[in-house]
N, CA, C and O of each residue as an XYZ file, in Angstrom:
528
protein
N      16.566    -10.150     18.703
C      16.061     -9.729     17.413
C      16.384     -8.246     17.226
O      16.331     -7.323     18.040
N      16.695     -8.264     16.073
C      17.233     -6.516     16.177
C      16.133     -5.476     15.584
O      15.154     -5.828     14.926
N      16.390     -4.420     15.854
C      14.939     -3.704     15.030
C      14.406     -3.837     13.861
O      13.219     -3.808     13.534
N      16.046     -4.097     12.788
C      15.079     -4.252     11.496
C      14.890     -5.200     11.038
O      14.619     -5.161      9.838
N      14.926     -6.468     11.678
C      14.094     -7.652     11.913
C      12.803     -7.664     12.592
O      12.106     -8.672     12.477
N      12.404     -6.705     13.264
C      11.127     -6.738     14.146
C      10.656     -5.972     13.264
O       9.507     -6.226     12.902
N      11.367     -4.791     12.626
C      10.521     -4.691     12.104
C       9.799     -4.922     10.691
O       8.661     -4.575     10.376
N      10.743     -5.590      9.931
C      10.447     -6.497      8.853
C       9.176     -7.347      8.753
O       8.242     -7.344      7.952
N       9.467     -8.094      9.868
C       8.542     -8.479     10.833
C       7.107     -8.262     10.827
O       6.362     -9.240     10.764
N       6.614     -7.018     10.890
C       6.062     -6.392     11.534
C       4.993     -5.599     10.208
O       3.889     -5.054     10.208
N       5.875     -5.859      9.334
C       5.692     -5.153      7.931
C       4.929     -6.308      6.709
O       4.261     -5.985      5.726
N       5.308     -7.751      7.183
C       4.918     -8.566      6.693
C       3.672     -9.233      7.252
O       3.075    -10.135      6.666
N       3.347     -8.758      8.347
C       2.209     -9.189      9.195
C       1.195     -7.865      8.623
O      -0.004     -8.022      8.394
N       1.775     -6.817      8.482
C       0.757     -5.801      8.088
C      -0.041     -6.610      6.538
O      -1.227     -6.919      6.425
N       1.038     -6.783      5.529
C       0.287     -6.765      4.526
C      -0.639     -7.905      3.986
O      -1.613     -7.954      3.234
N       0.299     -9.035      4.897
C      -0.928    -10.225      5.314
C      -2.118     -9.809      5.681
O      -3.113    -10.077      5.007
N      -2.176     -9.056      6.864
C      -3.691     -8.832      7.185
C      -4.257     -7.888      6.105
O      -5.329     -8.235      5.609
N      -3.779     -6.924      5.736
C      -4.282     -6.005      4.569
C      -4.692     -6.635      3.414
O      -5.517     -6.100      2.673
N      -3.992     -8.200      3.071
C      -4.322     -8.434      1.979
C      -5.707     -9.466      2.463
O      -6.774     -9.384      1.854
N      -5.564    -10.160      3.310
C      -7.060    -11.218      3.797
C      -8.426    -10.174      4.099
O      -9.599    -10.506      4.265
N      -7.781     -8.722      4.102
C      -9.184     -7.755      4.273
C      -9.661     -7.600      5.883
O     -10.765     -7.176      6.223
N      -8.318     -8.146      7.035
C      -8.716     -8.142      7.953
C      -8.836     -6.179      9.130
O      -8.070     -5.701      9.966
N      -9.566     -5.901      8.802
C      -9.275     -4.409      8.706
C      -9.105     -4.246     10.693
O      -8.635     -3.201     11.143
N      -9.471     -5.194     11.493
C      -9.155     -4.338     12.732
C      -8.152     -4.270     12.395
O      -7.564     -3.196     12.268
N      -7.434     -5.885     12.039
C      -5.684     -5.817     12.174
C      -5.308     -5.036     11.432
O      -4.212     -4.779     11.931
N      -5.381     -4.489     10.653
C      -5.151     -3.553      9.457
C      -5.086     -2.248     10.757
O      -4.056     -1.696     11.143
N      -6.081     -2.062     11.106
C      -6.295     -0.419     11.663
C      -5.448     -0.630     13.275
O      -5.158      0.450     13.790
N      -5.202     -1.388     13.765
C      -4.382     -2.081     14.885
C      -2.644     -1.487     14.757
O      -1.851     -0.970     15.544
N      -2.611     -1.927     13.213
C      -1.246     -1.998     12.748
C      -0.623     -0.516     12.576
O       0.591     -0.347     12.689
N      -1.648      0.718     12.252
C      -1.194      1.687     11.462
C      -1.765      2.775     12.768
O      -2.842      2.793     13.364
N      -0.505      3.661     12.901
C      -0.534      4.883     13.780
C      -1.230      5.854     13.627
O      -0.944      6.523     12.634
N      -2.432      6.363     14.516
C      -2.997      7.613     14.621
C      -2.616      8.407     13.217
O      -3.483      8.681     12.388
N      -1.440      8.691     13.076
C      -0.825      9.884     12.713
C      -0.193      9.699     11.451
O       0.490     10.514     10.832
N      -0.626      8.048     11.014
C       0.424      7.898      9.816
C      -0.156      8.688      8.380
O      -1.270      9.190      8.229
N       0.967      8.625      7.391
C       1.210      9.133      6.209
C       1.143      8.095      5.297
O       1.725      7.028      5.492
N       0.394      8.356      4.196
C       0.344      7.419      3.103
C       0.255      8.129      1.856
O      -0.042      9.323      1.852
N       0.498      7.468      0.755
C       1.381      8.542     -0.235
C       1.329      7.675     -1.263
O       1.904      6.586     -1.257
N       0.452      8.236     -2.442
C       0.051      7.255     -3.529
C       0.193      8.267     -4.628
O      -0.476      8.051     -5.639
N       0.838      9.175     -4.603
C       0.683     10.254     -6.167
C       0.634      9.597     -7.568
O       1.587      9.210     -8.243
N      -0.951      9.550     -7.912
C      -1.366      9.609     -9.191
C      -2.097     10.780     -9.743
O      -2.944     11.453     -9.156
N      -1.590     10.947    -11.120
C      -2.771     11.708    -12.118
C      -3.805     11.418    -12.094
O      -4.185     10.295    -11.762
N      -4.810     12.699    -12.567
C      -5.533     12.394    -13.362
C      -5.826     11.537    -14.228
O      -4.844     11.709    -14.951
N      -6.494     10.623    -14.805
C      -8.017     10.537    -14.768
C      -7.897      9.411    -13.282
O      -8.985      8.836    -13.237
N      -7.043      8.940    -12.161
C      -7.226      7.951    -11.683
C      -7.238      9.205    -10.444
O      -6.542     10.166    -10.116
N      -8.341      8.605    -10.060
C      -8.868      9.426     -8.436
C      -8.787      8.804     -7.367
O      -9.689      8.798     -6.529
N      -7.757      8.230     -7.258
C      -7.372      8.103     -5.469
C      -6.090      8.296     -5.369
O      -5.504      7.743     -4.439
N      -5.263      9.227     -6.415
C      -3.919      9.711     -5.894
C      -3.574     10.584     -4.952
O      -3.763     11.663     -5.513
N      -3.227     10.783     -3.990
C      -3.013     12.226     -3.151
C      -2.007     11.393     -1.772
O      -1.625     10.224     -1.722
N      -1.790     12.594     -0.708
C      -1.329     12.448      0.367
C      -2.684     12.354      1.281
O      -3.505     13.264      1.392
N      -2.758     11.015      1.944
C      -3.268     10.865      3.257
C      -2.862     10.958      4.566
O      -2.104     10.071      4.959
N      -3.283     12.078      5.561
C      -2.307     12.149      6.611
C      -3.660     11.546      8.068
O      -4.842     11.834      8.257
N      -2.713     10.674      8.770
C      -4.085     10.083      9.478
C      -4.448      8.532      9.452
O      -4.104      7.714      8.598
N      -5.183      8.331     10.526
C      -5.860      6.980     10.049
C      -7.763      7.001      9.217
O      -8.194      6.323      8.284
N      -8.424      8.012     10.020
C      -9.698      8.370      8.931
C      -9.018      8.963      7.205
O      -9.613      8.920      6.128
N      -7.743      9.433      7.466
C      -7.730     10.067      5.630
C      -7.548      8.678      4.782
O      -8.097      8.454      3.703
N      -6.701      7.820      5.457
C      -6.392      6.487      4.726
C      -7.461      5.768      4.756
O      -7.489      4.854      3.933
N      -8.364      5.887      5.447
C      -9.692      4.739      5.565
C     -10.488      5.357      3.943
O     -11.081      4.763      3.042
N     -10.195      6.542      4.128
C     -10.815      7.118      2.756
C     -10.415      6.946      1.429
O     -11.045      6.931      0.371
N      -8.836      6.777      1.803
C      -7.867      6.411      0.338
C      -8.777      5.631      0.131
O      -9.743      5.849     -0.600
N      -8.456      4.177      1.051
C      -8.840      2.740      0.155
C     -10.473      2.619     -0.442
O     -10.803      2.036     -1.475
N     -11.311      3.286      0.439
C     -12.630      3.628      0.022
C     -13.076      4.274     -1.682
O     -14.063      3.948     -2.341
N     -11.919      5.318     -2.088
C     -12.069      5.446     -2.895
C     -11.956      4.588     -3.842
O     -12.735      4.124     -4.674
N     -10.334      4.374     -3.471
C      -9.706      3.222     -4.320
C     -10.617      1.597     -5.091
O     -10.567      1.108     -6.219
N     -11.313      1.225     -3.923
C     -12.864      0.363     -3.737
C     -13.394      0.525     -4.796
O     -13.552     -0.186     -5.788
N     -13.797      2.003     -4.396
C     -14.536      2.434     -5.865
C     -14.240      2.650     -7.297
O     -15.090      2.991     -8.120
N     -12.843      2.408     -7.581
C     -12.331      2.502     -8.710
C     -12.191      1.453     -9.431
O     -12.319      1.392    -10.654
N     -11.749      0.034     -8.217
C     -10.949     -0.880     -8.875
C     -11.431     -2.021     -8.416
O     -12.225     -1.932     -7.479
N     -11.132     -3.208     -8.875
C     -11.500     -4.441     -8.361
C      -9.792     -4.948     -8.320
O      -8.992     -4.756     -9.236
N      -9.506     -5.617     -7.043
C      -7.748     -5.784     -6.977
C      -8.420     -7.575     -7.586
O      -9.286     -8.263     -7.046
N      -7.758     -7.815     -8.623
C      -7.742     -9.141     -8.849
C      -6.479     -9.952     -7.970
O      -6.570    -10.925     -7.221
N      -5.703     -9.431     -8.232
C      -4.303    -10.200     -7.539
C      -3.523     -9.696     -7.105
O      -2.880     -9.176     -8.017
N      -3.043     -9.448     -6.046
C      -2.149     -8.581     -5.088
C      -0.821     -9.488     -4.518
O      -1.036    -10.115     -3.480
N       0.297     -9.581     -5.017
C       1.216    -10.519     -5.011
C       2.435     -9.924     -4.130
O       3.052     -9.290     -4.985
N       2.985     -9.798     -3.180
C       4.268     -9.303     -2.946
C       5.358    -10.585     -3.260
O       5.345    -11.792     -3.018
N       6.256     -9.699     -3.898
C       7.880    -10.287     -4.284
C       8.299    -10.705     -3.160
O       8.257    -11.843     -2.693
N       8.921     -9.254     -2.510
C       9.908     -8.730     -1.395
C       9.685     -8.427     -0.612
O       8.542     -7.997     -0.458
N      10.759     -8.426      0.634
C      10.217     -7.326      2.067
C      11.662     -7.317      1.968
O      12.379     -8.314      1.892
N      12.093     -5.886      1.977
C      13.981     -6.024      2.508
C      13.782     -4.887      3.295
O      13.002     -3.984      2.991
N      14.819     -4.927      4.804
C      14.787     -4.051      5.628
C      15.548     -3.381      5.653
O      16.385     -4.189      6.057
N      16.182     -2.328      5.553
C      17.024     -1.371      5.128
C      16.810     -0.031      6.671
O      15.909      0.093      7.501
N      18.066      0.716      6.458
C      18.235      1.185      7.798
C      17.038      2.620      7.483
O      16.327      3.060      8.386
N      17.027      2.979      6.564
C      15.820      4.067      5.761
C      14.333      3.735      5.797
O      13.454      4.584      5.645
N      14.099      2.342      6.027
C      12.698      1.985      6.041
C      12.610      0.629      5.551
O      13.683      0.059      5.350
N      11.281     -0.148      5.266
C      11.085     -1.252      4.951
C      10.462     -1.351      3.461
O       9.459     -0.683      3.211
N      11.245     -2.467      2.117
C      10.944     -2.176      0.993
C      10.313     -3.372      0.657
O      10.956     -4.421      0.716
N       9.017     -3.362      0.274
C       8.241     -4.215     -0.282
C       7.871     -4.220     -1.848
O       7.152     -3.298     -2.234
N       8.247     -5.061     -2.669
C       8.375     -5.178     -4.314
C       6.787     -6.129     -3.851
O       6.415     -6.579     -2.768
N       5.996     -6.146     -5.562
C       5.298     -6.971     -6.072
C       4.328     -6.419     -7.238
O       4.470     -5.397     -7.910
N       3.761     -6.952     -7.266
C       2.980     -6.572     -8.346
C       1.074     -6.958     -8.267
O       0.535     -7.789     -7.535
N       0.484     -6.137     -9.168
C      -0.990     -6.884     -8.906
C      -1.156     -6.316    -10.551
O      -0.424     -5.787    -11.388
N      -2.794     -6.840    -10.440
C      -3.690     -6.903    -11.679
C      -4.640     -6.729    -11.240
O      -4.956     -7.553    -10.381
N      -5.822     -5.401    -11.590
C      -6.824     -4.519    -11.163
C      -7.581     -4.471    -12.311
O      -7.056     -4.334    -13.416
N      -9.273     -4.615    -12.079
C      -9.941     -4.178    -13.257
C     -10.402     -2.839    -12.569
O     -10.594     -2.560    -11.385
N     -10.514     -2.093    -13.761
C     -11.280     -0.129    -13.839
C     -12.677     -0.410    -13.710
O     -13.234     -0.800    -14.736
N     -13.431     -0.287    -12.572
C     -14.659     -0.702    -12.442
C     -15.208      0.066    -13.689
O     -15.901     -0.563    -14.488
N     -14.852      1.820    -13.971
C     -15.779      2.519    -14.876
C     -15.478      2.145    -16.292
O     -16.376      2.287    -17.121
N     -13.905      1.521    -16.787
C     -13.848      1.214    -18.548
C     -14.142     -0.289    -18.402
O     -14.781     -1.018    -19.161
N     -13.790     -0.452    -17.746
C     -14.394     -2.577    -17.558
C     -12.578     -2.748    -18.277
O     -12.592     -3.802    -18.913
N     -11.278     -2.159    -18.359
C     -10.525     -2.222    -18.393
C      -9.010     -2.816    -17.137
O      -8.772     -2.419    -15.996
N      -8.465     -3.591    -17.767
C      -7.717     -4.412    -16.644
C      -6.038     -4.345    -17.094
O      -5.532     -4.684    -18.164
N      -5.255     -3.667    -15.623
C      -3.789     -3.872    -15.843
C      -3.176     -4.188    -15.031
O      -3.556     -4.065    -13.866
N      -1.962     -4.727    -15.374
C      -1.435     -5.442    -14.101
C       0.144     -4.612    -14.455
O       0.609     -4.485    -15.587
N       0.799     -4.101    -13.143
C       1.612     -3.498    -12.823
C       2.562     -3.714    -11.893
O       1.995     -4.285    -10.962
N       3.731     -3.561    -11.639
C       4.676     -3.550    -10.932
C       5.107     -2.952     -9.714
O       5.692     -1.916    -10.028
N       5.106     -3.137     -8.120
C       5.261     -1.416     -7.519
C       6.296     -1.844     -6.619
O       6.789     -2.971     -6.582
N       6.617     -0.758     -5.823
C       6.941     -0.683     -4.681
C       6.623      0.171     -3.559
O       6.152      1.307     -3.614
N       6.891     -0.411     -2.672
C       6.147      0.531     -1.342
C       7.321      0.668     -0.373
O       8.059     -0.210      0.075
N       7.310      2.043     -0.151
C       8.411      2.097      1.119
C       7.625      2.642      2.443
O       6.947      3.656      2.613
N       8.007      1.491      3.373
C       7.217      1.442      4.917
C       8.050      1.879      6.174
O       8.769      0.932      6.493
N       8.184      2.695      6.807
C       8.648      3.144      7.817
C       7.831      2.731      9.386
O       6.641      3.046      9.409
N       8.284      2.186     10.427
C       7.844      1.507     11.563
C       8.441      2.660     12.804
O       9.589      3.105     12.826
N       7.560      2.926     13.600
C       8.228      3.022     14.330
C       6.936      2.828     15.780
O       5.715      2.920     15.910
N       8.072      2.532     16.599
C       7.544      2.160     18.398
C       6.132      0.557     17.611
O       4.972      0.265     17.903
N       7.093      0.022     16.659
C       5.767     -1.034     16.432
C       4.662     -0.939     15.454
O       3.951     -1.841     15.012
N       4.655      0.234     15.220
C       3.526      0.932     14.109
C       3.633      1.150     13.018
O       4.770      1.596     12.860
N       2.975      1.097     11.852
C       3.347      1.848     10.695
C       3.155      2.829     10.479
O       1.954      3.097     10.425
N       4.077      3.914     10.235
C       3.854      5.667     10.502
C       4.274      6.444      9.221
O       4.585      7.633      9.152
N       4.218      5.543      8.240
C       4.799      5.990      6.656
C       4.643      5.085      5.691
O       5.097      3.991      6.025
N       4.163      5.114      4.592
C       4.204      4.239      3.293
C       3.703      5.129      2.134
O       2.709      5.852      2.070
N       4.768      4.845      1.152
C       4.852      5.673     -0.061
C       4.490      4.706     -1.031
O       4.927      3.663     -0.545
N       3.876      4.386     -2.268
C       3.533      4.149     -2.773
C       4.246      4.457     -4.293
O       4.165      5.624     -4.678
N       4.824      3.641     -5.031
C       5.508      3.685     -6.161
C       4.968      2.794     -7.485
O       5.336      1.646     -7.737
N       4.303      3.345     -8.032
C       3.690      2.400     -9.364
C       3.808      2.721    -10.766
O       4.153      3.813    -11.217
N       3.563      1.909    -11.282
C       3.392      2.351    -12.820
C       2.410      3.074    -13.285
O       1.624      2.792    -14.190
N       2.490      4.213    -12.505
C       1.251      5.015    -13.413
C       0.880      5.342    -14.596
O      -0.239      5.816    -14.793
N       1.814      5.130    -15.629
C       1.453      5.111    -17.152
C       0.629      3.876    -17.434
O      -0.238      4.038    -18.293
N       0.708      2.832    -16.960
C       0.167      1.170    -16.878
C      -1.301      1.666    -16.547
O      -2.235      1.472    -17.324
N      -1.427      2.293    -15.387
C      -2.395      2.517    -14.729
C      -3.332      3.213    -15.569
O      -4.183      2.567    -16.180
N      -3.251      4.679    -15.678
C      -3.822      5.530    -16.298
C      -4.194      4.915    -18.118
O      -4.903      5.607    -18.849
N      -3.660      3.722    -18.552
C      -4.063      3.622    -19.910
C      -5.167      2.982    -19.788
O      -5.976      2.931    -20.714
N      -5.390      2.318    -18.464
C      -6.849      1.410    -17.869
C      -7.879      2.454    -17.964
O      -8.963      2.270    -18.518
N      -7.617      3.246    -17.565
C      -8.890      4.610    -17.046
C      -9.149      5.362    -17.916
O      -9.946      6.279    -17.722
């Protein structure tokens, strides 16, 4: 198996467990030290750089608090020698407008020694922000 099959691999097992809410495997999966990277505006408050595994426990915490994920769908996983690219899309209600959008993203995931040690976050933030 070559690496970017393992780690494709490896990337698709993450978001399985991320999406069933299984959080050891979730926190199992992701390195001490990783980076996560969601840049949104204003008025939506869980955009920023998380560096860490407590800063990301905090992303999604916020995030919790913002949104209700109705449907979290991935397209794609393609492995590429730059990192691992995951397409899909979801549909979120704004807990505070009682407002609901569904958007398009992508995420680019970087693996390394087995771990996830990078994911950037790419969305429709105009989609987003007309919810809020």
């Amino acid at each position: 198996m070559t690496d970017l099959t393992r780690n494709r691999e490896i990337v698709q097992t993450f978001y399985k467990n991320m999406h069933r809410g299984d959080m050891a495997a979730f926190l199992a999966a992701i390195d001490e030290n990783i980076t996560w990277i969601n840049k949104l505006s204003p008025p939506i408050p869980f955009g920023g750089v998380f560096e860490g595994k407590e800063a990301t426990l905090g992303y999604f915490a916020k995030m919790n608090e913002a949104i209700r994920m109705e449907t979290f769908e991935i397209e794609s996983v393609i492995a590429a020698e730059d990192g691992i690219f995951v397409t899909g899309n979801e549909t979120s209600l704004v807990k505070a407008t009682g407002n609901r959008y569904t958007m398009e993203w992508i995420h680019m995931v970087r693996v390394q020694d087995g771990k996830v040690v990078y994911l950037r976050e790419f969305n429709d933030s105009a989609t987003m922000m007309a919810a809020f």
